[in-house]
Short mmCIF file of C-alpha atoms in Angstrom, two decimals:
data_model
loop_
_atom_site.label_atom_id
_atom_site.label_comp_id
_atom_site.label_asym_id
_atom_site.label_seq_id
_atom_site.Cartn_x
_atom_site.Cartn_y
_atom_site.Cartn_z
CA MET A 1 45.46 -143.69 -53.97
CA LYS A 2 42.82 -144.40 -51.41
CA GLN A 3 40.24 -145.90 -54.02
CA LEU A 4 42.97 -148.11 -55.33
CA HIS A 5 43.84 -149.51 -51.86
CA LEU A 6 40.16 -150.21 -51.51
CA LEU A 7 39.96 -152.15 -54.62
CA LEU A 8 43.00 -154.12 -53.62
CA ARG A 9 41.63 -154.97 -50.12
CA GLU A 10 38.22 -155.94 -51.87
CA GLY A 11 40.34 -158.40 -54.06
CA ARG A 12 39.85 -156.62 -57.24
CA PHE A 13 43.56 -157.05 -58.29
CA GLU A 14 43.22 -156.21 -62.15
CA GLU A 15 41.28 -152.98 -61.43
CA ALA A 16 43.67 -151.93 -58.58
CA GLU A 17 46.84 -152.56 -60.84
CA ALA A 18 45.50 -150.97 -63.88
CA GLY A 19 44.38 -148.08 -62.09
CA ALA A 20 48.11 -147.91 -60.21
CA ARG A 21 49.61 -148.22 -63.74
CA ALA A 22 47.84 -145.24 -65.24
CA LEU A 23 48.41 -142.90 -62.00
CA GLU A 24 52.20 -143.80 -62.50
CA ALA A 25 52.01 -142.77 -66.22
CA GLU A 26 49.98 -139.66 -65.34
CA ALA A 27 52.47 -138.82 -62.48
CA GLY A 28 55.03 -138.32 -65.12
CA ARG A 29 52.98 -135.48 -66.38
CA LEU A 30 52.79 -133.35 -63.17
CA ARG A 31 54.18 -130.24 -63.08
CA LYS A 32 56.08 -130.40 -59.64
CA ARG A 33 58.66 -132.68 -60.42
CA GLY A 34 58.97 -133.59 -56.64
CA ARG A 35 55.51 -134.36 -56.45
CA GLY A 36 55.23 -136.38 -59.60
CA VAL A 37 58.27 -138.43 -58.57
CA SER A 38 56.48 -139.58 -55.13
CA VAL A 39 53.12 -139.97 -56.86
CA ALA A 40 55.02 -142.48 -59.30
CA TRP A 41 56.82 -144.03 -56.42
CA HIS A 42 53.53 -144.88 -54.63
CA ALA A 43 51.69 -145.79 -57.61
CA LYS A 44 54.23 -148.36 -58.62
CA THR A 45 54.69 -149.91 -55.22
CA LEU A 46 50.81 -150.40 -55.53
CA ALA A 47 51.10 -152.03 -58.74
CA THR A 48 53.79 -154.41 -57.68
CA ALA A 49 52.19 -155.06 -54.51
CA VAL A 50 49.05 -156.19 -56.54
CA ALA A 51 51.16 -158.23 -58.89
CA CYS A 52 52.76 -160.26 -56.08
CA ALA A 53 49.45 -160.83 -54.44
CA HIS A 54 47.75 -162.32 -57.59
CA GLY A 55 50.88 -164.45 -58.22
CA ARG A 56 53.09 -162.36 -60.92
CA GLY A 57 55.78 -162.00 -58.54
CA ALA A 58 58.64 -163.20 -60.97
CA GLN A 59 57.42 -160.49 -63.44
CA VAL A 60 58.20 -157.70 -61.07
CA LEU A 61 61.14 -158.78 -59.30
CA ALA A 62 63.18 -156.57 -61.47
CA GLU A 63 61.06 -153.48 -61.14
CA LEU A 64 61.07 -154.05 -57.13
CA GLU A 65 64.77 -154.01 -57.07
CA THR A 66 64.83 -150.84 -59.18
CA LEU A 67 62.40 -149.23 -56.86
CA THR A 68 64.52 -150.38 -53.98
CA ALA A 69 67.51 -148.63 -55.59
CA GLU A 70 65.50 -145.41 -56.11
CA LEU A 71 64.28 -144.83 -52.65
CA SER A 72 67.24 -146.19 -50.97
CA GLY A 73 68.54 -143.20 -48.47
CA THR A 74 65.43 -141.39 -48.47
CA ALA A 75 63.89 -139.79 -45.52
CA GLY A 76 60.38 -139.12 -44.05
CA SER A 77 57.60 -141.15 -45.72
CA GLY A 78 59.75 -142.59 -48.12
CA ARG A 79 61.75 -144.73 -45.53
CA ARG A 80 58.37 -146.45 -44.88
CA LEU A 81 57.53 -146.98 -48.59
CA LEU A 82 60.77 -148.25 -48.88
CA LEU A 83 60.14 -151.10 -46.25
CA VAL A 84 56.78 -151.89 -48.01
CA ILE A 85 58.60 -152.42 -51.16
CA ARG A 86 61.30 -154.73 -49.46
CA CYS A 87 58.48 -156.73 -48.12
CA ASN A 88 56.81 -157.14 -51.29
CA HIS A 89 60.47 -158.09 -52.98
CA MET A 90 60.59 -160.83 -50.07
CA LEU A 91 57.25 -162.23 -51.33
CA ALA A 92 58.60 -162.29 -55.03
CA LEU A 93 61.41 -164.09 -54.00
CA ASN A 94 59.55 -166.72 -52.25
CA SER A 95 57.52 -167.20 -55.25
CA VAL A 96 60.66 -168.21 -57.19
CA GLY A 97 62.07 -170.56 -54.57
CA ARG A 98 64.88 -167.72 -53.49
CA TYR A 99 63.88 -168.74 -49.87
CA ALA A 100 67.37 -168.06 -48.37
CA GLU A 101 67.49 -164.50 -50.21
CA ALA A 102 64.05 -163.71 -48.72
CA GLU A 103 64.93 -164.83 -45.40
CA ALA A 104 68.09 -162.49 -45.56
CA GLU A 105 66.00 -159.66 -46.85
CA GLY A 106 63.35 -160.13 -43.90
CA LEU A 107 65.97 -159.92 -41.34
CA GLU A 108 67.21 -156.71 -42.68
CA VAL A 109 64.10 -155.10 -42.87
CA LEU A 110 63.17 -156.25 -39.36
CA ARG A 111 66.12 -154.62 -38.14
CA ASP A 112 64.98 -151.30 -39.98
CA LEU A 113 61.75 -151.36 -38.73
CA THR A 114 62.96 -151.62 -35.10
CA ARG A 115 64.52 -148.18 -35.54
CA LEU A 116 61.55 -146.44 -37.05
CA LYS A 117 59.16 -148.11 -34.42
CA HIS A 118 59.54 -144.73 -32.30
CA LEU A 119 58.82 -142.29 -35.13
CA THR A 120 55.60 -144.10 -37.06
CA PRO A 121 53.39 -146.95 -36.76
CA VAL A 122 55.04 -149.91 -38.45
CA TRP A 123 53.33 -153.17 -36.89
CA ASP A 124 51.45 -153.84 -40.22
CA ILE A 125 54.78 -153.97 -42.10
CA GLU A 126 56.40 -155.89 -39.29
CA LEU A 127 53.63 -158.67 -39.53
CA CYS A 128 53.84 -158.84 -43.30
CA VAL A 129 57.45 -159.37 -43.18
CA LEU A 130 57.26 -162.04 -40.67
CA ASP A 131 54.50 -163.96 -42.64
CA ASN A 132 56.94 -163.93 -45.59
CA LEU A 133 59.62 -165.17 -43.16
CA VAL A 134 57.29 -168.14 -42.28
CA ASP A 135 57.19 -169.10 -45.69
CA ALA A 136 60.91 -168.61 -46.31
CA LEU A 137 61.49 -170.88 -43.50
CA CYS A 138 59.21 -173.45 -44.56
CA GLY A 139 60.67 -173.56 -48.19
CA GLN A 140 64.03 -174.24 -46.64
CA ALA A 141 62.55 -177.06 -44.60
CA ARG A 142 63.18 -175.16 -41.49
CA HIS A 143 59.67 -176.12 -40.25
CA GLU A 144 60.02 -175.68 -36.24
CA GLU A 145 61.65 -172.00 -36.57
CA ALA A 146 58.60 -171.20 -38.97
CA GLU A 147 56.20 -172.68 -36.38
CA ALA A 148 57.91 -170.58 -33.87
CA VAL A 149 57.50 -167.42 -35.62
CA ALA A 150 53.95 -167.81 -36.72
CA ARG A 151 52.85 -168.88 -33.13
CA GLY A 152 54.69 -166.16 -31.70
CA ASN A 153 52.91 -163.37 -33.67
CA LEU A 154 49.35 -164.68 -34.34
CA PRO A 155 48.36 -163.20 -30.95
CA ARG A 156 48.92 -159.66 -31.97
CA ALA A 157 48.07 -160.10 -35.80
CA ALA A 158 45.28 -158.30 -37.25
CA GLY A 159 43.13 -158.37 -40.60
CA GLY A 160 44.60 -160.27 -43.61
CA THR A 161 47.98 -161.20 -41.34
CA VAL A 162 45.75 -163.30 -39.09
CA ALA A 163 44.77 -165.60 -42.33
CA ALA A 164 48.28 -165.50 -43.51
CA LEU A 165 50.08 -166.66 -40.38
CA HIS A 166 47.53 -169.26 -39.74
CA CYS A 167 48.33 -170.84 -43.15
CA GLY A 168 51.86 -170.65 -42.33
CA LEU A 169 51.29 -172.32 -39.06
CA VAL A 170 49.46 -175.14 -40.67
CA ARG A 171 52.18 -175.70 -43.29
CA SER A 172 54.95 -175.63 -40.71
CA LEU A 173 53.17 -178.33 -38.69
CA ASN A 174 52.56 -180.46 -41.94
CA GLY A 175 56.27 -180.04 -42.71
CA GLN A 176 56.88 -181.44 -39.16
CA GLY A 177 54.74 -184.33 -39.76
CA ARG A 178 52.32 -183.55 -37.09
CA TYR A 179 49.39 -183.97 -39.35
CA ASP A 180 46.72 -184.64 -36.57
CA GLU A 181 47.77 -180.99 -35.07
CA ALA A 182 47.80 -179.54 -38.76
CA LEU A 183 44.29 -180.73 -39.55
CA ALA A 184 43.04 -179.66 -36.24
CA GLU A 185 44.68 -176.12 -36.55
CA ALA A 186 43.41 -175.96 -40.19
CA ARG A 187 39.64 -176.57 -39.03
CA ARG A 188 39.86 -174.45 -35.75
CA PHE A 189 39.78 -171.28 -37.79
CA THR A 190 37.60 -170.10 -40.78
CA PRO A 191 39.21 -167.00 -42.21
CA GLY A 192 37.59 -164.09 -43.99
CA TRP A 193 37.66 -164.32 -47.82
CA ASP A 194 41.22 -163.07 -49.15
CA ARG A 195 41.94 -163.46 -52.74
CA ALA A 196 45.53 -163.71 -52.26
CA LEU A 197 45.03 -166.69 -49.67
CA ALA A 198 42.71 -168.66 -52.14
CA GLY A 199 43.46 -172.50 -51.90
CA SER A 200 46.14 -171.98 -49.05
CA LEU A 201 44.21 -173.37 -46.33
CA GLY A 202 42.61 -176.04 -48.38
CA MET A 203 46.20 -177.34 -49.43
CA GLY A 204 47.50 -177.41 -45.86
CA THR A 205 44.13 -179.35 -45.12
CA ALA A 206 44.97 -181.81 -47.98
CA VAL A 207 48.35 -182.38 -46.90
CA ALA A 208 47.22 -183.29 -43.43
CA LEU A 209 44.50 -185.75 -44.58
CA HIS A 210 47.01 -187.30 -46.80
CA GLY A 211 49.56 -187.72 -44.18
CA LEU A 212 46.95 -189.60 -41.91
CA GLY A 213 46.37 -191.86 -44.82
CA ARG A 214 42.84 -190.57 -45.62
CA ARG A 215 43.45 -190.42 -49.42
CA GLY A 216 39.86 -189.92 -50.47
CA GLU A 217 39.09 -186.78 -48.31
CA ALA A 218 42.64 -185.48 -49.28
CA GLU A 219 41.93 -185.66 -52.81
CA ALA A 220 38.51 -183.89 -52.49
CA ALA A 221 40.19 -181.29 -50.46
CA VAL A 222 42.93 -180.64 -52.90
CA ARG A 223 40.18 -180.59 -55.87
CA GLU A 224 38.56 -177.94 -54.13
CA ALA A 225 41.80 -175.96 -53.37
CA LEU A 226 42.50 -176.07 -57.13
CA ALA A 227 39.40 -174.80 -58.19
CA ASP A 228 39.56 -171.86 -55.64
CA CYS A 229 43.33 -170.97 -56.98
CA GLU A 230 42.07 -171.32 -60.58
CA LYS A 231 39.14 -169.03 -59.76
CA SER A 232 41.22 -166.57 -57.86
CA LEU A 233 44.85 -166.57 -59.04
CA HIS A 234 46.98 -165.75 -61.97
CA PRO A 235 47.87 -168.99 -63.91
CA ASP A 236 51.76 -168.35 -63.02
CA HIS A 237 50.97 -168.56 -59.21
CA PRO A 238 53.29 -170.95 -57.63
CA ARG A 239 50.29 -172.27 -55.39
CA ILE A 240 48.62 -173.34 -58.65
CA ARG A 241 51.56 -175.51 -59.62
CA GLU A 242 51.91 -176.96 -56.07
CA VAL A 243 48.21 -177.91 -55.93
CA ARG A 244 48.18 -179.63 -59.16
CA THR A 245 51.39 -181.53 -58.38
CA MET A 246 49.69 -182.94 -55.23
CA LEU A 247 46.54 -183.78 -57.05
CA ALA A 248 48.76 -185.71 -59.53
CA ARG A 249 50.54 -187.45 -56.75
CA LEU A 250 47.19 -188.56 -55.33
CA THR A 251 45.41 -189.58 -58.43
CA SER A 252 48.43 -191.44 -59.79
CA ASP A 253 47.92 -194.67 -57.84
CA GLY A 254 44.45 -195.52 -58.80
CA PRO A 255 41.19 -194.48 -57.47
CA PRO A 256 40.92 -192.79 -54.00
CA GLU A 257 40.37 -195.03 -51.25
CA PRO A 258 36.79 -194.19 -49.46
CA SER A 259 36.61 -192.10 -46.25
CA ASP A 260 35.50 -193.58 -43.26
CA GLU A 261 32.12 -192.18 -43.69
CA GLU A 262 31.68 -193.58 -47.16
CA ALA A 263 33.04 -197.01 -46.06
CA ALA A 264 30.43 -197.08 -43.26
CA HIS A 265 27.27 -196.42 -45.82
CA GLY A 266 28.62 -199.08 -48.03
#
């Protein structure tokens, strides 16, 4: 499992999911049924997490719901695993536009995490839930609330959640029409490479530029975001559809306007 988690962190989604599925199948042949069931649960949890990160959340929604039902009421490490699964379920719900359901699930998980904090470290799960909550709130056009969640938790974020919450903050500012602030925020921070976030910050930059009337720069940014998405994400990822929709909107009214720099050079 450690090797599979390493593959996930390195963005090698296809290898990580294939390995997790193979481990899940092998677990069914273990002699000790209790051990086999536990390994299968962990392997399936990892496989579904990879699918969500890759952009195939819709395909594993039913599997995540089955896992949730199977682990409901478990004790020990099973309680933590269940919360990870429910966090991934939030991500899958967001990917299919079921934002209110994702929000409701997130609030329930946060309450459960509060009861576990004194037993085991859960801050990493909590930050992932909060990142998904930002997306759920933005999806419901509740951008002020999303901004508050992102800003309030960025100072304590670590690893991939820093970049994820930062992208959520840019999106929430764009949603409020605060394009100057969104652009400044997008350019303030250059996150480390994270395949799951491919195109996200570029899309936020493009939205801000378009909102400021800088259509030529916005088109260049959105084309770069699309190339990043198509290189790194599954073709069914909702971000790809979002970026393509924006590109179509930008190019439907004729050639892009020149940027200030292009205009200055004739």
